[in-house]
Short mmCIF file of C-alpha atoms in Angstrom, two decimals:
data_model
loop_
_atom_site.label_atom_id
_atom_site.label_comp_id
_atom_site.label_asym_id
_atom_site.label_seq_id
_atom_site.Cartn_x
_atom_site.Cartn_y
_atom_site.Cartn_z
CA MET U 1 0.00 0.00 0.00
CA LYS U 2 2.93 2.34 0.67
CA GLU U 3 4.17 1.72 -2.87
CA ALA U 4 0.70 2.47 -4.23
CA MET U 5 0.57 5.65 -2.18
CA GLU U 6 3.96 6.78 -3.50
CA LEU U 7 2.78 6.18 -7.06
CA ALA U 8 -0.39 8.19 -6.46
CA GLU U 9 1.63 11.16 -5.18
CA LYS U 10 3.37 11.51 -8.55
CA ALA U 11 0.19 13.00 -10.02
CA ARG U 12 -0.46 15.66 -7.37
CA GLY U 13 -2.03 18.69 -8.99
CA ARG U 14 -2.83 16.82 -12.21
CA THR U 15 -5.95 14.75 -11.43
CA SER U 16 -8.28 17.53 -10.24
CA PRO U 17 -11.14 17.19 -9.45
CA ASN U 18 -10.47 13.45 -9.29
CA PRO U 19 -8.57 11.82 -6.42
CA LEU U 20 -4.95 10.70 -6.29
CA VAL U 21 -4.92 6.90 -6.71
CA GLY U 22 -2.17 4.31 -6.98
CA ALA U 23 -2.42 0.55 -7.50
CA VAL U 24 0.01 -2.38 -7.13
CA ILE U 25 -0.64 -6.02 -8.12
CA VAL U 26 1.20 -8.68 -6.10
CA LYS U 27 1.36 -12.40 -6.93
CA GLU U 28 3.30 -15.00 -5.02
CA GLY U 29 5.23 -12.33 -3.15
CA LYS U 30 6.32 -10.25 -6.14
CA VAL U 31 4.96 -7.17 -7.86
CA ILE U 32 3.66 -8.05 -11.33
CA GLY U 33 2.04 -4.73 -12.18
CA ALA U 34 1.69 -1.16 -10.91
CA GLY U 35 0.12 2.09 -12.04
CA TYR U 36 -1.46 5.36 -10.98
CA HIS U 37 -4.05 7.85 -12.18
CA LYS U 38 -1.84 10.29 -14.08
CA LYS U 39 -4.26 13.03 -15.03
CA HIS U 40 -7.95 13.88 -15.21
CA GLY U 41 -9.65 11.98 -18.03
CA ASP U 42 -6.85 9.40 -18.33
CA HIS U 43 -7.00 5.72 -17.36
CA HIS U 44 -7.48 5.09 -13.65
CA ALA U 45 -4.80 3.51 -11.47
CA GLU U 46 -6.20 -0.03 -11.57
CA VAL U 47 -6.42 -0.06 -15.36
CA ASN U 48 -2.86 1.24 -15.72
CA ALA U 49 -1.66 -1.43 -13.29
CA PHE U 50 -3.40 -4.24 -15.19
CA ASN U 51 -2.17 -2.88 -18.52
CA ALA U 52 1.39 -2.99 -17.16
CA GLN U 53 1.22 -6.47 -15.60
CA ARG U 54 3.90 -8.93 -16.67
CA GLU U 55 1.78 -12.04 -16.12
CA SER U 56 -1.81 -13.03 -15.41
CA SER U 57 -3.24 -11.52 -12.23
CA HIS U 58 -5.49 -14.57 -11.67
CA GLY U 59 -5.50 -15.17 -7.92
CA ALA U 60 -3.25 -12.15 -7.22
CA THR U 61 -3.77 -9.39 -4.66
CA LEU U 62 -4.55 -5.87 -5.84
CA TYR U 63 -3.52 -3.06 -3.49
CA VAL U 64 -5.30 0.20 -4.32
CA THR U 65 -5.35 3.42 -2.32
CA LEU U 66 -9.04 4.20 -2.98
CA GLU U 67 -12.07 2.02 -3.58
CA PRO U 68 -12.34 1.26 -7.33
CA CYS U 69 -14.91 3.37 -9.16
CA PHE U 70 -18.39 1.93 -9.72
CA HIS U 71 -19.79 4.33 -12.28
CA TYR U 72 -19.24 5.45 -15.86
CA GLY U 73 -17.49 8.78 -16.16
CA LYS U 74 -14.79 9.60 -18.68
CA THR U 75 -13.74 5.93 -18.30
CA PRO U 76 -15.63 2.65 -17.60
CA PRO U 77 -16.04 1.36 -14.01
CA CYS U 78 -12.73 0.04 -12.65
CA VAL U 79 -14.52 -2.52 -10.49
CA ASP U 80 -15.58 -4.41 -13.63
CA ARG U 81 -11.97 -4.62 -14.84
CA VAL U 82 -10.87 -5.89 -11.42
CA ILE U 83 -13.47 -8.66 -11.58
CA LYS U 84 -12.55 -9.50 -15.16
CA GLU U 85 -8.88 -9.94 -14.22
CA GLU U 86 -9.91 -12.59 -11.63
CA VAL U 87 -7.80 -11.31 -8.76
CA GLY U 88 -8.24 -13.24 -5.55
CA ARG U 89 -8.07 -10.35 -3.10
CA VAL U 90 -8.38 -6.57 -3.11
CA VAL U 91 -6.82 -4.44 -0.36
CA ILE U 92 -8.32 -0.93 -0.28
CA GLY U 93 -6.85 1.99 1.62
CA LEU U 94 -9.88 4.29 1.66
CA LYS U 95 -13.56 3.72 1.07
CA ASP U 96 -14.70 6.22 -1.58
CA PRO U 97 -17.09 8.84 -0.08
CA ASN U 98 -18.42 9.70 -3.55
CA PRO U 99 -22.16 8.83 -3.44
CA LEU U 100 -21.76 7.20 -6.85
CA VAL U 101 -19.38 4.68 -5.28
CA ALA U 102 -19.56 4.68 -1.44
CA GLY U 103 -19.10 0.98 -0.79
CA LYS U 104 -20.88 -0.26 -3.92
CA SER U 105 -17.66 -1.53 -5.49
CA ILE U 106 -16.69 -3.33 -2.29
CA GLU U 107 -20.05 -5.04 -2.22
CA LYS U 108 -19.80 -6.02 -5.90
CA LEU U 109 -16.33 -7.49 -5.46
CA GLN U 110 -17.50 -9.55 -2.51
CA LYS U 111 -20.52 -10.82 -4.45
CA HIS U 112 -18.09 -12.13 -7.06
CA GLY U 113 -16.18 -14.08 -4.42
CA ILE U 114 -13.25 -11.68 -4.13
CA GLU U 115 -11.84 -11.14 -0.62
CA VAL U 116 -11.78 -7.45 0.33
CA THR U 117 -9.79 -5.72 3.07
CA VAL U 118 -10.48 -2.03 3.76
CA GLY U 119 -8.65 0.61 5.85
CA VAL U 120 -4.95 -0.04 5.30
CA LEU U 121 -2.95 3.19 5.90
CA GLU U 122 -6.30 4.94 6.11
CA GLU U 123 -5.17 8.04 8.03
CA GLU U 124 -2.15 8.61 5.78
CA LEU U 125 -4.35 8.26 2.71
CA LYS U 126 -6.92 10.69 4.11
CA GLU U 127 -4.14 13.27 4.33
CA GLN U 128 -2.96 12.48 0.81
CA ASN U 129 -6.46 12.93 -0.61
CA ARG U 130 -7.53 15.76 1.69
CA ILE U 131 -8.48 17.92 -1.31
CA PHE U 132 -10.68 15.28 -2.94
CA LEU U 133 -12.33 14.29 0.34
CA LYS U 134 -13.30 17.90 1.13
CA TYR U 135 -14.50 18.63 -2.37
CA ILE U 136 -16.54 15.47 -2.91
CA LYS U 137 -18.37 15.99 0.40
CA THR U 138 -19.02 19.74 0.17
CA GLN U 139 -18.54 20.72 -3.49
CA ARG U 140 -16.41 23.59 -2.20
CA PRO U 141 -12.65 23.98 -2.66
CA TYR U 142 -10.14 22.84 -0.07
CA THR U 143 -8.56 26.12 1.01
CA VAL U 144 -5.07 26.93 2.28
CA ILE U 145 -4.05 30.36 3.51
CA LYS U 146 -0.35 31.03 3.01
CA THR U 147 1.30 33.87 4.90
CA ALA U 148 4.90 35.08 5.09
CA MET U 149 5.86 37.31 7.99
CA SER U 150 8.67 38.56 10.17
CA LEU U 151 9.31 37.29 13.67
CA ASP U 152 7.22 40.16 15.04
CA GLY U 153 4.28 39.27 12.81
CA LYS U 154 4.58 41.82 10.00
CA ILE U 155 3.90 41.06 6.33
CA ALA U 156 5.28 44.40 5.13
CA THR U 157 7.04 47.50 6.40
CA ALA U 158 5.09 50.58 7.44
CA SER U 159 5.71 51.94 3.91
CA GLY U 160 4.16 48.84 2.35
CA GLU U 161 7.36 47.15 1.14
CA SER U 162 7.11 43.35 1.36
CA GLN U 163 9.70 41.85 -1.03
CA TRP U 164 11.28 39.75 0.28
CA ILE U 165 10.52 38.81 3.89
CA THR U 166 11.28 35.12 3.53
CA GLY U 167 14.24 33.53 1.76
CA LYS U 168 14.66 31.75 -1.55
CA GLY U 169 13.82 28.27 -0.24
CA ALA U 170 10.46 29.31 1.17
CA ARG U 171 9.55 31.23 -1.98
CA GLU U 172 10.41 28.26 -4.19
CA TYR U 173 8.23 26.00 -2.07
CA VAL U 174 5.29 28.35 -2.57
CA HIS U 175 5.60 27.78 -6.31
CA THR U 176 5.40 24.05 -5.62
CA LEU U 177 2.15 24.71 -3.76
CA ARG U 178 0.81 26.74 -6.69
CA ASP U 179 1.60 23.85 -9.00
CA GLN U 180 -0.49 21.53 -6.84
CA MET U 181 -3.62 23.67 -6.47
CA SER U 182 -6.49 24.42 -8.85
CA GLY U 183 -6.73 28.10 -7.98
CA ILE U 184 -4.88 30.93 -6.30
CA MET U 185 -6.89 33.69 -4.62
CA VAL U 186 -6.05 37.27 -3.67
CA GLY U 187 -7.97 40.40 -2.87
CA VAL U 188 -7.98 43.33 -5.28
CA GLY U 189 -5.80 45.27 -2.82
CA THR U 190 -2.94 42.83 -3.39
CA VAL U 191 -3.27 43.28 -7.16
CA MET U 192 -3.24 47.07 -6.85
CA GLU U 193 -0.28 47.16 -4.46
CA ASP U 194 1.96 44.36 -5.77
CA ASN U 195 0.72 43.73 -9.34
CA PRO U 196 1.57 40.00 -9.15
CA SER U 197 1.42 37.50 -12.03
CA LEU U 198 0.37 34.58 -9.78
CA THR U 199 1.97 32.03 -12.09
CA THR U 200 3.98 28.92 -11.25
CA ARG U 201 7.74 28.99 -11.77
CA LEU U 202 9.60 25.77 -10.99
CA LYS U 203 13.21 24.84 -11.63
CA GLU U 204 12.94 21.12 -12.20
CA LYS U 205 9.83 20.98 -14.37
CA GLU U 206 7.23 23.04 -16.17
CA GLY U 207 4.73 24.20 -13.61
CA LYS U 208 0.95 24.21 -13.90
CA ASP U 209 -0.53 27.68 -13.57
CA PRO U 210 -3.57 27.69 -11.29
CA HIS U 211 -6.66 29.72 -12.08
CA ARG U 212 -6.25 33.22 -10.65
CA ILE U 213 -9.20 34.47 -8.60
CA VAL U 214 -9.35 38.13 -7.57
CA VAL U 215 -11.99 39.16 -5.04
CA ASP U 216 -12.97 42.65 -6.18
CA THR U 217 -16.29 43.93 -4.79
CA ARG U 218 -16.42 47.22 -6.70
CA GLY U 219 -14.39 46.45 -9.83
CA ARG U 220 -11.28 48.40 -8.85
CA ILE U 221 -8.77 46.16 -10.62
CA PRO U 222 -6.65 48.18 -13.10
CA LEU U 223 -7.00 47.08 -16.72
CA THR U 224 -3.21 47.16 -16.89
CA ALA U 225 -2.81 44.50 -14.16
CA ASN U 226 -0.36 41.74 -15.05
CA ILE U 227 -2.86 38.94 -14.46
CA LEU U 228 -5.08 40.34 -17.24
CA HIS U 229 -2.33 40.07 -19.85
CA LEU U 230 -0.86 36.58 -19.38
CA LYS U 231 -0.50 33.77 -21.87
CA SER U 232 -1.47 30.97 -19.53
CA LYS U 233 -3.76 27.94 -19.42
CA GLY U 234 -5.01 29.15 -16.07
CA LYS U 235 -8.00 31.48 -16.25
CA THR U 236 -8.23 34.88 -14.61
CA ILE U 237 -11.49 35.12 -12.66
CA ILE U 238 -12.73 38.38 -11.15
CA ALA U 239 -15.22 37.79 -8.34
CA SER U 240 -17.34 40.93 -8.07
CA THR U 241 -20.83 42.26 -7.34
CA GLU U 242 -23.42 44.61 -8.83
CA LEU U 243 -21.21 47.46 -7.60
CA MET U 244 -18.91 46.85 -10.56
CA LYS U 245 -19.77 49.19 -13.43
CA ARG U 246 -21.04 47.55 -16.61
CA ASP U 247 -18.38 49.10 -18.82
CA LYS U 248 -15.65 47.81 -16.48
CA LYS U 249 -17.14 44.32 -16.61
CA LYS U 250 -17.17 44.40 -20.41
CA ALA U 251 -13.60 45.71 -20.54
CA LEU U 252 -12.41 42.86 -18.30
CA GLU U 253 -14.23 40.27 -20.39
CA ASP U 254 -12.77 41.79 -23.57
CA LEU U 255 -9.33 41.11 -22.05
CA GLY U 256 -10.27 37.44 -21.60
CA ALA U 257 -11.13 37.48 -17.90
CA THR U 258 -14.16 35.69 -16.49
CA VAL U 259 -16.30 37.93 -14.27
CA LEU U 260 -18.33 36.08 -11.62
CA MET U 261 -21.10 38.21 -10.15
CA ASN U 262 -22.00 37.52 -6.52
CA PRO U 263 -24.43 38.82 -3.90
CA ILE U 264 -23.17 41.41 -1.44
CA LYS U 265 -22.67 40.45 2.20
CA ASN U 266 -21.43 42.98 4.75
CA GLU U 267 -20.56 45.35 1.87
CA ARG U 268 -18.28 42.75 0.28
CA VAL U 269 -18.46 39.75 -2.04
CA ASP U 270 -20.49 36.96 -0.45
CA LEU U 271 -17.62 34.49 -0.08
CA ARG U 272 -19.78 31.44 0.57
CA HIS U 273 -21.68 32.06 -2.63
CA LEU U 274 -18.39 32.55 -4.47
CA PHE U 275 -17.02 29.25 -3.15
CA GLU U 276 -20.14 27.45 -4.36
CA LYS U 277 -19.59 28.93 -7.83
CA LEU U 278 -15.92 27.92 -7.81
CA GLY U 279 -16.91 24.40 -6.81
CA GLU U 280 -19.38 24.24 -9.69
CA ALA U 281 -16.47 25.20 -11.97
CA HIS U 282 -14.53 22.15 -10.65
CA ILE U 283 -12.01 24.31 -8.80
CA ASP U 284 -11.39 21.88 -5.96
CA SER U 285 -8.53 23.65 -4.15
CA LEU U 286 -7.37 27.19 -3.44
CA LEU U 287 -4.13 28.72 -2.26
CA VAL U 288 -4.89 32.11 -0.72
CA GLU U 289 -2.00 34.58 -1.01
CA GLY U 290 -3.91 37.72 -0.20
CA GLY U 291 -3.72 40.27 2.56
CA ALA U 292 -5.06 40.67 6.06
CA THR U 293 -8.63 41.55 5.06
CA ILE U 294 -9.41 38.59 2.84
CA ASN U 295 -7.59 36.21 5.18
CA PHE U 296 -9.79 37.15 8.13
CA SER U 297 -12.96 37.21 6.01
CA LEU U 298 -12.35 33.64 4.84
CA ILE U 299 -11.60 32.44 8.36
CA GLU U 300 -14.68 34.25 9.70
CA GLU U 301 -16.86 32.50 7.09
CA GLY U 302 -15.45 29.08 8.03
CA LEU U 303 -14.01 28.52 4.56
CA VAL U 304 -10.38 27.78 5.50
CA ASP U 305 -8.99 24.28 5.96
CA ARG U 306 -5.28 24.83 6.50
CA ILE U 307 -2.87 27.61 7.43
CA MET U 308 0.74 27.70 6.27
CA SER U 309 2.71 30.45 7.94
CA PHE U 310 6.30 31.13 6.89
CA ILE U 311 8.23 33.01 9.59
CA ALA U 312 11.53 34.77 8.88
CA PRO U 313 13.96 35.61 11.72
CA LYS U 314 13.65 39.34 11.05
CA ILE U 315 12.24 42.28 12.99
CA ILE U 316 10.27 44.95 11.12
CA GLY U 317 8.31 46.79 13.78
CA GLY U 318 5.93 49.68 13.27
CA GLU U 319 2.43 50.00 14.69
CA SER U 320 1.01 50.66 11.24
CA ALA U 321 2.87 47.80 9.53
CA LYS U 322 0.44 45.17 8.29
CA THR U 323 -0.11 41.77 9.87
CA PRO U 324 -1.33 38.54 8.20
CA ILE U 325 -4.84 38.55 9.68
CA GLY U 326 -6.92 41.71 9.88
CA GLY U 327 -10.65 42.34 10.15
CA ARG U 328 -12.43 42.97 13.41
CA GLY U 329 -10.47 40.21 15.09
CA ILE U 330 -11.46 38.03 18.06
CA LEU U 331 -12.11 39.81 21.35
CA ARG U 332 -11.98 36.99 23.89
CA MET U 333 -9.10 34.55 24.32
CA GLU U 334 -11.54 31.73 24.97
CA GLU U 335 -12.84 32.22 21.44
CA VAL U 336 -9.51 32.23 19.58
CA ILE U 337 -8.96 29.71 16.81
CA SER U 338 -6.49 26.96 17.69
CA LEU U 339 -4.90 25.00 14.87
CA GLN U 340 -4.62 21.23 14.91
CA ASN U 341 -2.24 18.64 13.43
CA ILE U 342 0.67 21.05 13.73
CA LYS U 343 3.74 20.43 11.57
CA TYR U 344 7.01 22.32 11.34
CA ARG U 345 9.47 22.59 8.49
CA HIS U 346 12.62 24.64 7.90
CA PHE U 347 13.52 26.42 4.67
CA GLY U 348 16.99 27.76 5.31
CA GLU U 349 16.63 30.22 8.18
CA ASP U 350 12.85 30.41 7.78
CA LEU U 351 10.38 28.30 9.74
CA MET U 352 7.07 27.10 8.30
CA ILE U 353 4.28 26.27 10.74
CA GLN U 354 1.34 24.36 9.27
CA GLY U 355 -1.92 23.58 10.98
CA ASP U 356 -5.48 22.61 10.19
CA ILE U 357 -8.43 24.78 11.07
CA ASN U 358 -12.04 23.74 11.65
CA SER U 359 -13.69 24.95 8.46
CA GLY U 360 -17.21 24.27 9.72
CA THR U 361 -17.90 21.64 7.06
#
């Protein structure tokens, strides 16, 4: 199962909105076939494993990280191929929560006399497929807020300068995160202040540009913004409201941007409505690289799943210097948000603290 899990990881960021899945076929103590789901619309892991097998899998054991699919999608049901290959046993890491599957394949395998074991490396596989599990249950994107700050909690100097707080290693890792996610979200303030491109730049391989989502209640984004003039497979999406002028909307669309209109909530874009729309567009994951306002708004709406905070051993100071989380804040210590499943990682002199937050889902 560990080998199957390692295979599945190779496709991170390429199978969206499908899960990461790996499969290994073992017969008489040796691996006779292995495969993984390489990209959305391609053969599933089980099929790739069977297609690669060096001998008949009759009586063999199939190890697969997720319950084989039961339904027709872009490919036929994998469970039928498993039965056809006459394996003797199937070991499944995770039961598929997709209502179209949800135990049906397990039941079908058992009805055909195939022994089934479920729950091997289950917790590790839940972490590996955290994006899929959130999306399939809620139809909203799995959301990570990324912040970079000084030791005293500042994301910029009092004059607004923010490049670069963290070092090269941390910045390169952020591009790895972009490569793995479906979308990257910022507020319009970040676009106006920093004019970012929000693309993926990797050394070792060509990166996948995520869709770029700008939350812009009143349509303030400049028509000269870099993200409106990119040659990229990732779309630029402007999330706005009726407060955006019609001629601005048309101008943005003429530049190739998609404008998503949303209801207004507390004088801003209704973020829950926006997340539903993003889910409908099969955007299953978001990396938020915005400022203090949007970070707090997302947390306040219960839309955040994970926080990644990069901390540089630097002191900036300044009462007016910005911090990662703004908004009205939390008034009572007993109500503060405590992260769970804390992990630490060093990038040169910088420290990354990662934790999960109760998203209310």
